[in-house]
Amino acid sequence: MNSVNKEVRRPGNLRRAVVLMATVLGACGPVEEGASGAGGAPAGVAEQEALAGLTLGIVAGNIRTEAVDQSLSTNADEIYCEFNQLGAQWVRIDADQLDTGTPVYEAIVQKAHAKNIKVNIVVPARYCGSDSDQAAINAFTFAYVSHLNALANSLFKGTAKADAYEIGNEPNVTEAACPDGVSRYRVSPNAFAHLLRAVWNWKTTNGRTELIISGGMRNTYLTEPYWTPFFNSAGFKLADGQTKHRPFDYFGIHPYNPNNLDVQCINTGSSACFGTWKANLTSGLKSVATRVNTATGKSDSKLFATEFGLQLAEPIVGSTTPTCGPNNCVINLQQMAAGMDAAANALVSSGVTPFGLWYKYRDDSQELFGLRGVWNGTKYLAKTQVWNKYRTLAGGSTNTDPDVCWSLGAQYFPLVFDTKDARRTTVTYEWFLDHYKAECAPGERLLGLSRATTGGWARTALCYTDSVSAPRYEHPVQGVPPTGCQSRSVLGGDNRGTTASGDWDSGFAKAECGLNEYVAGVAQSPDNNFAGILCCPAAGTTRASCTPRVFASQDNRETTASGNWDAAGTKGECGTASFVAGVSRDANGDPHALLCCAE
């Protein structure tokens, strides 16, 4: 919402109201955790299961730079760790913000990817011309696509490549933001349809793999005057003027639908106020998908809810009781959690909305939709009941402490082992006799391996730990015979505990741990032939999503947050939401690739 080239306004100005609505009945503001409804689930009450058929994410909001406390530029590790804990699989950020430079944008995306979080980049759009002036529309779309192309090829590339581009944001909002001061749609209907067609041509012509999401429309109210000229636009037809086409992968929608909230019930403090709203959201989403299908000549169009949410209210001056108007406002945390549950289930029930991004991660001085409240001088206070509702809906961690990632204790340990042992523990005894070994300590796991630039032999192993993942990697003591960790030699060829990952480095000998095991150590001979790995048990370390990273001739790193931990070698490195499941070597006895698997 407060994201792209817009006037900053109080939530009382109908931030989530119908686009043309003119009045508001209440104002919203911060509510500290510990206020009415601040508690968690009662003891002994079973937690609901994660929703099936819905992938959830979070809108980051304006938290990119150091001007904001605990920003993505300074605390991305903690924020994305928390997103993992919550079960969020997408983050939405805005491009073209003047306060955010290239290195910050790159790091924000890279660190998200290192935590297996996909990134939706909103590229702002504003059109100030006439909706019937095709020459002006063509100039507008040409300039936009040129800018998008520059972003994709110069900024969001490589490990910082976007997973999706959202084309504008809420084009059907009316505002006076053009130089002439005239109130108009952010992007008029016909211009927006042609913009989507131009972007889709860019994607298909250039073989781009990023998803294209049409900029999220605010609300599903199809009777509003924007929708008909939009869907009737020639932008939904190919050059022949007859053949319909779909110029996006997903149709973006912001299903706030404030007109259908039971404000009277909400102002009583009850949590049982969202049944009618949920039904309206469900039917509204279905209707939008039907209109998209009709306009595009398809039958399988899907929606992407790039924003949905509710915000808390503050007491009116002179009153001890907060009140809400038609602005997606609730008066306590129980209601906010119940409304979140209703909205998420509506996305599922629609059958056409497989993705939803909660708006947003934390409150700011203007809007109070966050899972966390405003800055209190030390931290952003979690709205614990709402935070945990999101966690259960998204299928996040069983850890219910919102602040565990903020005492993350993330640490990297480079271990040079080409001339001697470099072991952070000896509890596994002499697991590869007469060989140089690098070994991580209990609570740590191998994330990286380098090979000497001159010579090619294994040089440095990189161990990693943080307070969230450490308990999984317990590193049991090896017995005689082994009862916990075990070594796997690659000296005689493949030595694999599982083949579920396929032939991930064809033509090279592979040492690979079994299912529910991770690599805790690596070994090489005194004449620097890579010899094998140490596999230790860890529950849940499967082969659900694995990627080989070949580093024989150049760095191949999922993240660079660990710094340049071996300036004299080429490095392979997995992200901090992954573990190393295997290592391959070439015919010369030098390491060739890592197998990185998501936790």
GROMACS .gro file of C-alpha atoms in nm, residues 158-159 447-451 547-561 569-575 592-596:
model
   34
  158GLY     CA    1   2.220  -1.392  -1.123
  159THR     CA    2   2.165  -1.487  -0.761
  447LEU     CA    3   2.770  -2.525   0.402
  448GLY     CA    4   3.073  -2.465   0.181
  449LEU     CA    5   3.388  -2.614   0.033
  450SER     CA    6   3.666  -2.454  -0.171
  451ARG     CA    7   3.940  -2.588  -0.396
  547THR     CA    8   2.063  -2.826  -0.635
  548PRO     CA    9   2.418  -2.924  -0.739
  549ARG     CA   10   2.672  -2.641  -0.723
  550VAL     CA   11   2.978  -2.703  -0.942
  551PHE     CA   12   3.274  -2.492  -0.826
  552ALA     CA   13   3.561  -2.647  -1.021
  553SER     CA   14   3.652  -2.331  -1.214
  554GLN     CA   15   3.470  -2.045  -1.042
  555ASP     CA   16   3.266  -1.956  -0.736
  556ASN     CA   17   2.915  -2.103  -0.725
  557ARG     CA   18   2.751  -1.967  -0.412
  558GLU     CA   19   2.387  -1.945  -0.311
  559THR     CA   20   2.476  -1.655  -0.082
  560THR     CA   21   2.775  -1.429  -0.024
  561ALA     CA   22   2.671  -1.328   0.328
  569GLY     CA   23   4.022  -2.080  -0.384
  570THR     CA   24   3.702  -2.121  -0.585
  571LYS     CA   25   3.407  -2.173  -0.355
  572GLY     CA   26   3.089  -2.378  -0.361
  573GLU     CA   27   2.838  -2.271  -0.097
  574CYS     CA   28   2.482  -2.359   0.001
  575GLY     CA   29   2.234  -2.112   0.151
  592HIS     CA   30   3.394  -3.085  -0.815
  593ALA     CA   31   3.045  -3.006  -0.680
  594LEU     CA   32   2.831  -2.981  -0.368
  595LEU     CA   33   2.476  -3.114  -0.346
  596CYS     CA   34   2.274  -2.847  -0.162
   0.00000   0.00000   0.00000
